[in-house]
Tab-separated table of C-alpha atoms in Angstrom:
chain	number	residue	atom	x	y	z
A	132	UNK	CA	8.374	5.074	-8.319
A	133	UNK	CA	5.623	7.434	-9.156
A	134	UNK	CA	2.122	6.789	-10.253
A	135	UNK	CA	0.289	8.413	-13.544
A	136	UNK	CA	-3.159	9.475	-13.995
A	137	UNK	CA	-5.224	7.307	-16.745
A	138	UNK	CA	-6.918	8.938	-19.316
A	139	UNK	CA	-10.518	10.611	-18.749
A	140	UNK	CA	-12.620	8.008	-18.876
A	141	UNK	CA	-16.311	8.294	-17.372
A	142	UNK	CA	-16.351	6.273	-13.895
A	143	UNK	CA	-18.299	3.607	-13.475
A	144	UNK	CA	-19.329	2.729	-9.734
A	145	UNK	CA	-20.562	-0.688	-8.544
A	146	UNK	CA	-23.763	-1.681	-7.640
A	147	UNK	CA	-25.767	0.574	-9.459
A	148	UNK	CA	-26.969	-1.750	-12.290
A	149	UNK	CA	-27.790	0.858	-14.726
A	150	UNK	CA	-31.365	1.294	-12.618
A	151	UNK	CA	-31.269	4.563	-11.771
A	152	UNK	CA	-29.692	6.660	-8.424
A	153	UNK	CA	-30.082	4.656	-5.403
A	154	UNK	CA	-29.389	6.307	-1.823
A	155	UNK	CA	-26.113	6.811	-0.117
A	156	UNK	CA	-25.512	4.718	2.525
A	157	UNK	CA	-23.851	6.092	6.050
A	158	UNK	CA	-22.098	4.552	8.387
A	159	UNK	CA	-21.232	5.400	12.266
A	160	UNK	CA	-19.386	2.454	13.515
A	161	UNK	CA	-16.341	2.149	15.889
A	162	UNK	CA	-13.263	1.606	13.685
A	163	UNK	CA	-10.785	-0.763	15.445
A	164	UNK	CA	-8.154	2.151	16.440
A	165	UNK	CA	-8.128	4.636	18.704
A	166	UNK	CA	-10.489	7.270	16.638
A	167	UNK	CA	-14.060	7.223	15.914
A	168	UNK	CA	-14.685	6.641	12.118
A	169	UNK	CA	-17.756	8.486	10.327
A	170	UNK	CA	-17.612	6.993	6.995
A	171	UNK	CA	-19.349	6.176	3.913
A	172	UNK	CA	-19.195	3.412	1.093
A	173	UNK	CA	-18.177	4.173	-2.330
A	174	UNK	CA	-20.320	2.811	-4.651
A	175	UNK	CA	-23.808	2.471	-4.446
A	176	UNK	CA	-25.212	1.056	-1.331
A	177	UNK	CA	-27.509	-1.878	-1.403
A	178	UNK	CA	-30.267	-1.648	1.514
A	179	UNK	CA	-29.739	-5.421	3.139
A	180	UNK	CA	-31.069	-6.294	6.870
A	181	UNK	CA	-29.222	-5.152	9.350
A	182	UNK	CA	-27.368	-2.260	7.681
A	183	UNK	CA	-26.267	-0.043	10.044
A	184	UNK	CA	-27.295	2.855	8.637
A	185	UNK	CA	-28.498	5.626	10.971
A	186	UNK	CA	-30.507	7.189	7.456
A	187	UNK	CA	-32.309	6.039	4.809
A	188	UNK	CA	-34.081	7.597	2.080
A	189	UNK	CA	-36.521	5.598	-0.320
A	190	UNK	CA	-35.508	5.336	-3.979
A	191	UNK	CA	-38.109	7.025	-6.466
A	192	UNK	CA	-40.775	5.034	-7.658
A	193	UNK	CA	-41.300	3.171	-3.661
A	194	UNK	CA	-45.146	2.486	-3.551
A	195	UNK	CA	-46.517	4.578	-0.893
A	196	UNK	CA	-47.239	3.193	2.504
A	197	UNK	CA	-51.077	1.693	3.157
A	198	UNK	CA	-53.556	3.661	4.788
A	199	UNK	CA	-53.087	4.557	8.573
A	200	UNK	CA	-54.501	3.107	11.219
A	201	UNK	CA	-58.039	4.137	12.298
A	202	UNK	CA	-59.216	5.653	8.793
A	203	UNK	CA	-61.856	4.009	6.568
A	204	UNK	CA	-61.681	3.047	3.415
A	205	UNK	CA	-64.171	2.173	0.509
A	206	UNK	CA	-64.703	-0.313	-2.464
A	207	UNK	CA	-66.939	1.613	-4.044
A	208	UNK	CA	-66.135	3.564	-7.141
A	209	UNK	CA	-68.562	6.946	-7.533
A	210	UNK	CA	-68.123	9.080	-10.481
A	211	UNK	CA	-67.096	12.089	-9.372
A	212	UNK	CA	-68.787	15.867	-9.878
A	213	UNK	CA	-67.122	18.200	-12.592
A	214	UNK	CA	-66.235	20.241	-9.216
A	215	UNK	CA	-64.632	17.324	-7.873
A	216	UNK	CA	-63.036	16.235	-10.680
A	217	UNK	CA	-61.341	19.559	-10.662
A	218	UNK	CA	-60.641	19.826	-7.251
A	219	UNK	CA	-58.907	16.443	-7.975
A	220	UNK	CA	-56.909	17.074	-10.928
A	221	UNK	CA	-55.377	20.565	-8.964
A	222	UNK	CA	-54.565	17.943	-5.777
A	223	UNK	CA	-53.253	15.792	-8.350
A	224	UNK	CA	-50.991	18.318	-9.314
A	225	UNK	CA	-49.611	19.632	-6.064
A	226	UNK	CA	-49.201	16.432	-5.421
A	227	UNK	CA	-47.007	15.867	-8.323
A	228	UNK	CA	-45.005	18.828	-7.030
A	229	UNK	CA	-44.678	17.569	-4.037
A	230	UNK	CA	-43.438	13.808	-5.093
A	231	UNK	CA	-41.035	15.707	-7.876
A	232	UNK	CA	-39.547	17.628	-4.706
A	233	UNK	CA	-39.060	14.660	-2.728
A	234	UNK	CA	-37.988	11.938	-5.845
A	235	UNK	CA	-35.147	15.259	-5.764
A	236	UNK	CA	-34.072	15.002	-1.849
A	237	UNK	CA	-33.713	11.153	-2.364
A	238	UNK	CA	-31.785	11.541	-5.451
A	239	UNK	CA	-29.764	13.963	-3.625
A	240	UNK	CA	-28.950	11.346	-1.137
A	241	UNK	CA	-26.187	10.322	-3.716
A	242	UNK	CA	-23.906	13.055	-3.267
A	243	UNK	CA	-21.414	12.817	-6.134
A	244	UNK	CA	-17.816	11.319	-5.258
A	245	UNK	CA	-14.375	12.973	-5.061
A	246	UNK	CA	-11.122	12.223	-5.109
A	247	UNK	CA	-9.284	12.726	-1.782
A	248	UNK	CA	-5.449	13.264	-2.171
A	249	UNK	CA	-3.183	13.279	0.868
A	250	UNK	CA	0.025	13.118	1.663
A	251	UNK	CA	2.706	13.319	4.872
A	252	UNK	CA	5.675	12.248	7.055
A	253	UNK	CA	5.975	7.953	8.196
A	254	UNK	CA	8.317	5.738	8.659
A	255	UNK	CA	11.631	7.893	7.793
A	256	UNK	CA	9.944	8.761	4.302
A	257	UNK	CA	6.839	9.985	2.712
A	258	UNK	CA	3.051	8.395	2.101
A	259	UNK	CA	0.926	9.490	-0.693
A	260	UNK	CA	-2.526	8.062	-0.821
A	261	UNK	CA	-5.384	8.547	-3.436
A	262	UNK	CA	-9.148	7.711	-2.353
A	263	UNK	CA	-12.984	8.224	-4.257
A	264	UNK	CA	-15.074	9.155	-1.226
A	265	UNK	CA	-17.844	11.457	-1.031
A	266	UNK	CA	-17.309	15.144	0.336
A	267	UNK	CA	-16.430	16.067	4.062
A	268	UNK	CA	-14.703	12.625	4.331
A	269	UNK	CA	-11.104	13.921	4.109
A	270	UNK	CA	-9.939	13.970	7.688
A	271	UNK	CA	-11.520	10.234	8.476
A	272	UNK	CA	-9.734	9.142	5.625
A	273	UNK	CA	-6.039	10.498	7.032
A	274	UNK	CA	-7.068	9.671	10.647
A	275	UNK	CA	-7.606	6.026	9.144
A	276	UNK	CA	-4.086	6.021	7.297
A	277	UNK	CA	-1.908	7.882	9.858
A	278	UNK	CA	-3.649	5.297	12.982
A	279	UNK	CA	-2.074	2.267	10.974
A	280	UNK	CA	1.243	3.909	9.548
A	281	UNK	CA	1.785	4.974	13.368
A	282	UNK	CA	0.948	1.296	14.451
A	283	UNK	CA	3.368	-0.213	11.694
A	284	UNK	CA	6.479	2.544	13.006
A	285	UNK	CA	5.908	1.616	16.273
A	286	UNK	CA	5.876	-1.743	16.278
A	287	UNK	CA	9.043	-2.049	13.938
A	288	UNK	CA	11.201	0.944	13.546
A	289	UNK	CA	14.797	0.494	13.991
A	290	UNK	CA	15.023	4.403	14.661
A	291	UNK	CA	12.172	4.600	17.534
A	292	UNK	CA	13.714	3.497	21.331
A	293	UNK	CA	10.223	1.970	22.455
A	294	UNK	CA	9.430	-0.064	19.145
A	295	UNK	CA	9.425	-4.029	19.751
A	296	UNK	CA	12.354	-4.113	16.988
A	297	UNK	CA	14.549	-2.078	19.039
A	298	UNK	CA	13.867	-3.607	22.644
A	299	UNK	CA	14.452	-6.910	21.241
A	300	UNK	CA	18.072	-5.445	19.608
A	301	UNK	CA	19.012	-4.608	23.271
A	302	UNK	CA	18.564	-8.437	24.333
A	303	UNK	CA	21.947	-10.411	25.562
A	304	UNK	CA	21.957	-14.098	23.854
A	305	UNK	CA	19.657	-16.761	25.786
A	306	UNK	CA	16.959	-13.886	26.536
A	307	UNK	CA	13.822	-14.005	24.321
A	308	UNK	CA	10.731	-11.524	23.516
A	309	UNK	CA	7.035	-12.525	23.039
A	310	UNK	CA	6.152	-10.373	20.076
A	311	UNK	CA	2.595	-8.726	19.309
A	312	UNK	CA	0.601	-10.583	16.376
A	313	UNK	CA	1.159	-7.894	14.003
A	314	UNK	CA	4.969	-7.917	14.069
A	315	UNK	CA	5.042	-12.024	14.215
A	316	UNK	CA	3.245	-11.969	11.004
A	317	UNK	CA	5.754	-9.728	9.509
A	318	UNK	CA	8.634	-11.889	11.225
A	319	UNK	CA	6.690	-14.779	9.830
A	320	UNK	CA	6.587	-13.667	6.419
A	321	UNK	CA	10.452	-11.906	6.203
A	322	UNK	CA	11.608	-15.655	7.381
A	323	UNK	CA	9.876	-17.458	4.799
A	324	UNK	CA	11.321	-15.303	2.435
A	325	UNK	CA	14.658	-16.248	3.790
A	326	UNK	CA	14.307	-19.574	3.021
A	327	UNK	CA	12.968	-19.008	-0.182
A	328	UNK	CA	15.769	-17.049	-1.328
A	329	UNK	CA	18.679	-18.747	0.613
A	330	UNK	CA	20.022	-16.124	2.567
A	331	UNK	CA	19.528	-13.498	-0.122
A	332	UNK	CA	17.062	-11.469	2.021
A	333	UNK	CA	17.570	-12.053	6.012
A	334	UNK	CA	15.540	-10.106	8.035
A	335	UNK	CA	18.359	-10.600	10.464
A	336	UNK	CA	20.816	-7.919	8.519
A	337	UNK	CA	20.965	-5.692	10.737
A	338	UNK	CA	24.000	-5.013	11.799
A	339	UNK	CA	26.315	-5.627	8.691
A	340	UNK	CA	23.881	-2.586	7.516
A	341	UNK	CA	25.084	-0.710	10.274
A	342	UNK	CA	28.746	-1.581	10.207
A	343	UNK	CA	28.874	-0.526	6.722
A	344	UNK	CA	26.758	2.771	7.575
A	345	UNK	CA	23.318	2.376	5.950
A	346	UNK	CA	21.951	1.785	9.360
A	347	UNK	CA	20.036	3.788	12.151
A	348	UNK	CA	23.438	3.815	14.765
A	349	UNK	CA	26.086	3.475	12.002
A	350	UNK	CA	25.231	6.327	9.607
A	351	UNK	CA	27.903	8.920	9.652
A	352	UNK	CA	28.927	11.971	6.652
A	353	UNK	CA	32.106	9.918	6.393
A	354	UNK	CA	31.779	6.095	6.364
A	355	UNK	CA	34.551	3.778	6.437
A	356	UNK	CA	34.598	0.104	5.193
A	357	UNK	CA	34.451	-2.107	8.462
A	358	UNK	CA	37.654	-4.736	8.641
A	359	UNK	CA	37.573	-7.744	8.127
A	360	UNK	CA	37.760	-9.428	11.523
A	361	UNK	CA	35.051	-7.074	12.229
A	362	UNK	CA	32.890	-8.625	9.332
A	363	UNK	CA	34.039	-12.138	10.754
A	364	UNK	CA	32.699	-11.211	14.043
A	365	UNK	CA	29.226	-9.718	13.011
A	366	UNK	CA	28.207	-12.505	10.337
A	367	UNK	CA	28.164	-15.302	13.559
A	368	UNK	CA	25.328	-13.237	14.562
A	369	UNK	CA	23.469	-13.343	10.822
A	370	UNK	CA	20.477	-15.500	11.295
A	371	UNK	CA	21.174	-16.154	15.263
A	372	UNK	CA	17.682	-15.950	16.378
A	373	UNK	CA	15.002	-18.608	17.507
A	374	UNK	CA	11.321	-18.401	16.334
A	375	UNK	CA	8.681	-20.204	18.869
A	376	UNK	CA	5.192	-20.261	17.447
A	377	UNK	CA	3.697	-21.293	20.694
A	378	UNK	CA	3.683	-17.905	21.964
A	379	UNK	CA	5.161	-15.894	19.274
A	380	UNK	CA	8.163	-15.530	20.793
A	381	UNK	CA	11.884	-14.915	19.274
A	382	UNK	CA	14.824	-16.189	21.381
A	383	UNK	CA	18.590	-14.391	20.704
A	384	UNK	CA	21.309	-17.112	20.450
A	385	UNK	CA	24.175	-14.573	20.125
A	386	UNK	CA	25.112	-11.870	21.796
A	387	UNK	CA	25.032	-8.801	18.593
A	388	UNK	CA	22.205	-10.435	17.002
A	389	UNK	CA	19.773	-8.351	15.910
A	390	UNK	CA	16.384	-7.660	13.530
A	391	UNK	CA	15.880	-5.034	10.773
A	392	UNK	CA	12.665	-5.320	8.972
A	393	UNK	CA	13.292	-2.225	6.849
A	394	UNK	CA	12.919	-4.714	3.897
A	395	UNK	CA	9.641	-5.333	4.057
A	396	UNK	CA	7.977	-2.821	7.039
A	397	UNK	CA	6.974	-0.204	4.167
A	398	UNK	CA	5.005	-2.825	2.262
A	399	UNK	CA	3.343	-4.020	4.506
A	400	UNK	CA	2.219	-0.462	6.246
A	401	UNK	CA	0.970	-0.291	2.797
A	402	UNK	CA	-1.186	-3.666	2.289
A	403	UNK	CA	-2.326	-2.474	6.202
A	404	UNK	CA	-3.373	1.024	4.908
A	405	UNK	CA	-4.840	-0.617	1.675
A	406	UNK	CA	-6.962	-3.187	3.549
A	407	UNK	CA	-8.159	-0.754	6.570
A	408	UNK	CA	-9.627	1.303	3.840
A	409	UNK	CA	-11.593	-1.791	1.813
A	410	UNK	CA	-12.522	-2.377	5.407
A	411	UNK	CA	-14.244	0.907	5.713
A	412	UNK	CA	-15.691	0.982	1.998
A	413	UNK	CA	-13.139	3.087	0.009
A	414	UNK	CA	-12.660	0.286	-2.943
A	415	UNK	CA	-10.803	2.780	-5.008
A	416	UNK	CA	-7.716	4.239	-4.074
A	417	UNK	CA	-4.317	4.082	-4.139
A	418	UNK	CA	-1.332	3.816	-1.437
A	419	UNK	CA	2.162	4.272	-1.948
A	420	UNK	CA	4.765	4.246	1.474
A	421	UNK	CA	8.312	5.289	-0.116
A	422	UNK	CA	7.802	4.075	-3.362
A	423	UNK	CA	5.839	0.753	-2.701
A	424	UNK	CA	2.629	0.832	-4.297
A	425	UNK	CA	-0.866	-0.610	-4.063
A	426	UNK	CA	-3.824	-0.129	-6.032
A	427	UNK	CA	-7.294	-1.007	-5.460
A	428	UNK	CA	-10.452	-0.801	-8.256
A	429	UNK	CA	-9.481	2.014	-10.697
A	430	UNK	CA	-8.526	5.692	-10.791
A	431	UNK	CA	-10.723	8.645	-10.908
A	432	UNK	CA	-10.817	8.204	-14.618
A	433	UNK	CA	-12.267	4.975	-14.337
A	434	UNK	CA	-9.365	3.391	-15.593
A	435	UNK	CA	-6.820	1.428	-14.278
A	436	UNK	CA	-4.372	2.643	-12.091
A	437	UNK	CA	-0.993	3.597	-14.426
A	438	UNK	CA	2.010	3.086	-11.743
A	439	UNK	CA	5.702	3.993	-13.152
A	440	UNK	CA	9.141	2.523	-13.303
A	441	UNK	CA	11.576	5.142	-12.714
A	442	UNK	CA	14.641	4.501	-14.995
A	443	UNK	CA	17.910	4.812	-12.924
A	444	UNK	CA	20.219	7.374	-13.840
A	445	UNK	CA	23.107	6.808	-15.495
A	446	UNK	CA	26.366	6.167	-12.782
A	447	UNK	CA	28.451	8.759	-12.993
A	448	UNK	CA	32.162	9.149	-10.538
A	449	UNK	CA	31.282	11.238	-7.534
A	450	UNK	CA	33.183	11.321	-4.150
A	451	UNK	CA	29.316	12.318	-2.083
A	452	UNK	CA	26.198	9.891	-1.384
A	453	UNK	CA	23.477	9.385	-3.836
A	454	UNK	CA	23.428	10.861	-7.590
A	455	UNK	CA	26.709	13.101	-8.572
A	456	UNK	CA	24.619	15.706	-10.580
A	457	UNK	CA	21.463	17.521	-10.936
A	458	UNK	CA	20.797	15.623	-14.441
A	459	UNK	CA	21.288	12.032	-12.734
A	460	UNK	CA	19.127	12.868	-10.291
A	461	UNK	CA	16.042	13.812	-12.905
A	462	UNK	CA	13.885	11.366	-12.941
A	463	UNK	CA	12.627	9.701	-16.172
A	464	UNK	CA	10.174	6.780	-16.794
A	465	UNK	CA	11.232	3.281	-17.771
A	466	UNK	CA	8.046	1.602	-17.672
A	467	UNK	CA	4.532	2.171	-16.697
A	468	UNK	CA	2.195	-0.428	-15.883
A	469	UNK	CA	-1.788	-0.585	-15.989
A	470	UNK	CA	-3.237	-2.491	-12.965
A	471	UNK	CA	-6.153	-2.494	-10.819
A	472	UNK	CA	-5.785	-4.263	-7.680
A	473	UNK	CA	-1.800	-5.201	-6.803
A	474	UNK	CA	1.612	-3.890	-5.455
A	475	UNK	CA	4.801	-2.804	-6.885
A	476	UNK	CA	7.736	-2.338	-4.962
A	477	UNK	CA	11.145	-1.853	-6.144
A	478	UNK	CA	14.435	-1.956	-4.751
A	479	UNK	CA	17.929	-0.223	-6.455
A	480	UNK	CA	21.372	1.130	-5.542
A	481	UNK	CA	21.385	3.954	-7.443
A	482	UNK	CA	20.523	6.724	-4.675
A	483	UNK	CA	21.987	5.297	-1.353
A	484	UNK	CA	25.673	4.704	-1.538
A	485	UNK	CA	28.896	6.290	-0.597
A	486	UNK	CA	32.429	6.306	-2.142
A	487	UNK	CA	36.014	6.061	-1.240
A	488	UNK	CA	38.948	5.663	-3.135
A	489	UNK	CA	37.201	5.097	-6.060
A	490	UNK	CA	35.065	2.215	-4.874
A	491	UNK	CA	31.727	2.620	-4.802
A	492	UNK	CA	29.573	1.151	-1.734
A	493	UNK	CA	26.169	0.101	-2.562
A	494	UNK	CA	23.068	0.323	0.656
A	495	UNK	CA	22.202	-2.974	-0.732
A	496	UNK	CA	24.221	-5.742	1.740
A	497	UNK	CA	24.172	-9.247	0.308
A	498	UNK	CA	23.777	-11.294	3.875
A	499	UNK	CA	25.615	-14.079	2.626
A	500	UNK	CA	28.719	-12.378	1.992
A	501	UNK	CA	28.207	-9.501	4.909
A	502	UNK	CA	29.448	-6.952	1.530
A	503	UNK	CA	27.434	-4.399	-0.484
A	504	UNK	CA	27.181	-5.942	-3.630
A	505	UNK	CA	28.994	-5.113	-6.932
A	506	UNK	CA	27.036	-6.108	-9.690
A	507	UNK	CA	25.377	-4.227	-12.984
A	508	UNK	CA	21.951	-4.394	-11.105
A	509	UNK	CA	20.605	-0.935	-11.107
A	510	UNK	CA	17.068	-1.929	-10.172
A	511	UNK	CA	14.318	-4.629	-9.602
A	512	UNK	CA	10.628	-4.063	-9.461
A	513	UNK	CA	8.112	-6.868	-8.384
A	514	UNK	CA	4.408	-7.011	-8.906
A	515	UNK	CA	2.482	-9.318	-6.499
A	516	UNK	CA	-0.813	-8.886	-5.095
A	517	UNK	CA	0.770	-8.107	-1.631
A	518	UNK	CA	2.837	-5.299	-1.245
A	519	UNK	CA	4.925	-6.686	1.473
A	520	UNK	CA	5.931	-10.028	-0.151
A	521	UNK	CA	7.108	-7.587	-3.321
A	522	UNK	CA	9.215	-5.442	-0.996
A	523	UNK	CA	10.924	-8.675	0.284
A	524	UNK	CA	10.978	-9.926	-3.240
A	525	UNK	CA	12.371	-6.927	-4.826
A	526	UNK	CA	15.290	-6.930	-2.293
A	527	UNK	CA	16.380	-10.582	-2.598
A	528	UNK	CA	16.629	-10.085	-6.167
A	529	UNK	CA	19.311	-6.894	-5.649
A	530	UNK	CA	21.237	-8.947	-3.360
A	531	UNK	CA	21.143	-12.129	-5.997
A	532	UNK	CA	21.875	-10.352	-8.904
A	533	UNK	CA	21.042	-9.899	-12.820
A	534	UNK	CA	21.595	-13.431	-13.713
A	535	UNK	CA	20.797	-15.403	-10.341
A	536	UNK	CA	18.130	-13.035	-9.414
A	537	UNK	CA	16.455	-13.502	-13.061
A	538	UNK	CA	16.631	-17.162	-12.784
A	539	UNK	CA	15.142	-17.488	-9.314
A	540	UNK	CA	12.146	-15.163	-10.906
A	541	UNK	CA	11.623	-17.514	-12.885
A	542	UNK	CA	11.683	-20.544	-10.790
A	543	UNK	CA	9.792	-19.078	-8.575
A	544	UNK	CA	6.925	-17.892	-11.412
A	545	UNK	CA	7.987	-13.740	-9.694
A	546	UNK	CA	6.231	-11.502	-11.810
A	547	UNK	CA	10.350	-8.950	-11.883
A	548	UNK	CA	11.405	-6.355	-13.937
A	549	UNK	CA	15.491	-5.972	-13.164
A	550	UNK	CA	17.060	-2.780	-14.949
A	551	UNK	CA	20.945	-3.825	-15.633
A	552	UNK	CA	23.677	-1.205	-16.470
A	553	UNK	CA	25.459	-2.233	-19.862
A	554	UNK	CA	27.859	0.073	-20.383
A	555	UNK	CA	26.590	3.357	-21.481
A	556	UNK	CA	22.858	2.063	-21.471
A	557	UNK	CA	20.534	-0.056	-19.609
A	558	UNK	CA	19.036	-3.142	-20.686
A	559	UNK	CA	15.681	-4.668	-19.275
A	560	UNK	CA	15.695	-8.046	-17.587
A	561	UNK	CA	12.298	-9.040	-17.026
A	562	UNK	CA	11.089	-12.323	-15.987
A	563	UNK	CA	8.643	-14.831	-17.669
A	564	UNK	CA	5.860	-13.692	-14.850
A	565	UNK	CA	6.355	-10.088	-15.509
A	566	UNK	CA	6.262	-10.561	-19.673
A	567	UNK	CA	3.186	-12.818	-19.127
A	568	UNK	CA	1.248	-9.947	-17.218
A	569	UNK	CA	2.578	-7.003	-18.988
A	570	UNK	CA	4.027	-8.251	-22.154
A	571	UNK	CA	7.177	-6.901	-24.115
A	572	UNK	CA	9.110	-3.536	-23.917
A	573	UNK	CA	7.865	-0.985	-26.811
């Protein structure tokens, strides 16, 4: 999934209200991580009591201040001497200077915004993120991302030793784990998904993942298709696990069973991300974690954010993991969609998968079955307004399939775009939510 800039479009920045500059307003506060954050809002500040703002200049046109303390002043009005009078009008003057020099400064206050692009390594992929700030703000902005990716991987990473995710994996049955609020909520959320899918997403996976070789431990150059007694043994462990409110704790009722939030982890470092920097004022920007997306007020154009579908490549025979040839592996657009404040995730089979002896084994594991699954579903994309429920989302759908998968959109009012290989082409599945919101295919 890649994202598209609008067309150039004059910005148009809140709080202004067409009256003229008003002064920048800076912020020193003590962002809730383990860096100090020196920030400023975008926009247009609006002076209110109590703003913690360690400067302030006065907009042009503030009356002046009344006379100090201790001189005199008089009522009476003398008509003054041609002398004075042009002794006046020359004061007058500097004085006009003088006000013209400092109605500059205050406009200057406003220092015009940029666009802050960054990019780097997280959670076994890449984050992009796109932000209007005002200059020198750069490195707050990445310290701000990188503190909550980092909190998101360590809490939940299936590949770090230390994260929650993996100390909980090394449990024997009976033993339980009180779990910090940010990964209960995440726990929380994959579970209801569960249940709102039937089984089709389980954040419990885990280890069929593994024993097919998708997973952190299983992944190998030369994979192997686990028996079936094996399968037998490892789906009694699918959805073995206790959840306890109370204390936020999860309690292992079989020995081999396991968690895997990979699902839904990268959409929901994004929505963190996303609301960490509304938090600190940045209300336009973009965040994308491996191809989940969120968007927030509009592009540096002014215009809505443009995210794209990528269209699959066609499948071609290959004996290797992911896409057979340079030209499947080019990516072309399907779709792109106009939003200002959402997510779009998508999920698809189309570059993790293995062969051998001619069968072709999809990443995607339907839980259900404890098999990759072997549909025409190349892709499904979900917009929702939070990133991690369209992660979830998009993955239930791959596991349910064209037909199920469209139906359950549509029960469920899932705003779903599934791509569906027919043949030599693909065809475009998209739910009533999705046509609602974005309408047709041109």
């Amino acid at each position: 999934m890649r994202y598209v800039r609008g067309a150039s479009v004059a910005p148009v920045w809140r709080g202004s209200g067409g009256r003229g500059p008003r002064c920048r307003e800076r912020l020193v506060g003590e962002w809730t991580g383990e860096r100090s954050l020196h920030s400023a809002r975008s926009g247009w500040m609006s002076l209110e009591e109590g703003t913690p703002a360690v400067a302030r200049c006065e907009p042009p046109g503030t009356p002046p201040p009344g006379p100090a303390p201790g001189w005199r002043t008089s009522r009476r009005r003398v008509a003054p001497s041609p002398r004075e009078s042009s002794r006046s009008k020359r004061g007058w003057q500097r004085s006009w200077r003088v006000f013209a020099v400092l109605a500059g400064l205050a406009i200057g206050c406003a220092q015009a915004p940029e666009e802050v692009v960054l990019q780097g390594p997280t959670m076994g992929t890449y984050y992009r993120a796109r932000a209007i700030a005002e200059t020198g703000e750069r490195e707050a902005i990445r310290a701000l991302i990188e503190h909550r990716l980092d909190a998101v991987d360590r809490a939940m990473s299936t590949y770090r030793e230390d994260s929650e995710i993996s100390r909980f994996n090394l449990l024997a049955a009976s033993e339980s784990q009180v779990f910090s609020e940010e990964t209960w909520a995440v726990l929380g959320l994959a579970w209801q998904v569960r249940e709102e899918s039937r089984g089709a997403f389980d954040p419990t996976v885990g280890p069929l993942v593994d024993a097919w070789g998708f997973g952190a431990p299983g992944r190998s150059a030369e994979p192997t298709p686990p028996l079936d007694d094996q399968l037998a043994e490892l789906r009694r462990a699918i959805g073995a696990i206790k959840l306890d409110s109370e204390d936020r704790r999860v309690l292992k009722l079989e020995d081999g069973a396991a968690l895997d939030l990979s699902a839904i982890a990268k959409g929901w470092a994004v929505d963190s991300v996303s609301e960490a920097l509304l938090k600190a004022g940045y209300t336009n920007h973009l965040v994308e974690v491996g191809g989940e997306v969120r968007t927030a007020g509009h592009s540096p154009a002014g215009d809505p954010w443009r995210i794209a579908i990528e269209r699959p490549p066609a499948r071609v025979s290959d004996s290797g993991q992911g896409p057979a040839t340079e030209e499947a592996d080019q990516p072309n657009l399907q779709r792109i969609l106009p939003f200002t404040d959402g997510s779009l995730a998508t999920s698809g089979d189309y570059r993790n998968y293995w062969q051998r002896d001619g069968v072709r084994y999809s990443h995607t594991i339907d839980p259900r079955t404890g098999r990759p699954v072997e549909h025409a579903l190349a892709s499904a994309s979900v917009f929702h307004t939070s990133c991690a429920v369209a992660d979830a989302y998009a993955t239930a759908l791959m596991a349910l399939g064209p037909d199920d998968g469209l139906q359950w959109a549509d029960d469920k009012g899932i705003a779903a775009l599934l791509l569906v290989y027919r043949d030599d082409t693909l065809e475009e599945l998209p739910s009533r939510a999705f046509r609602d919101r974005f309408g047709a295919a041109d």
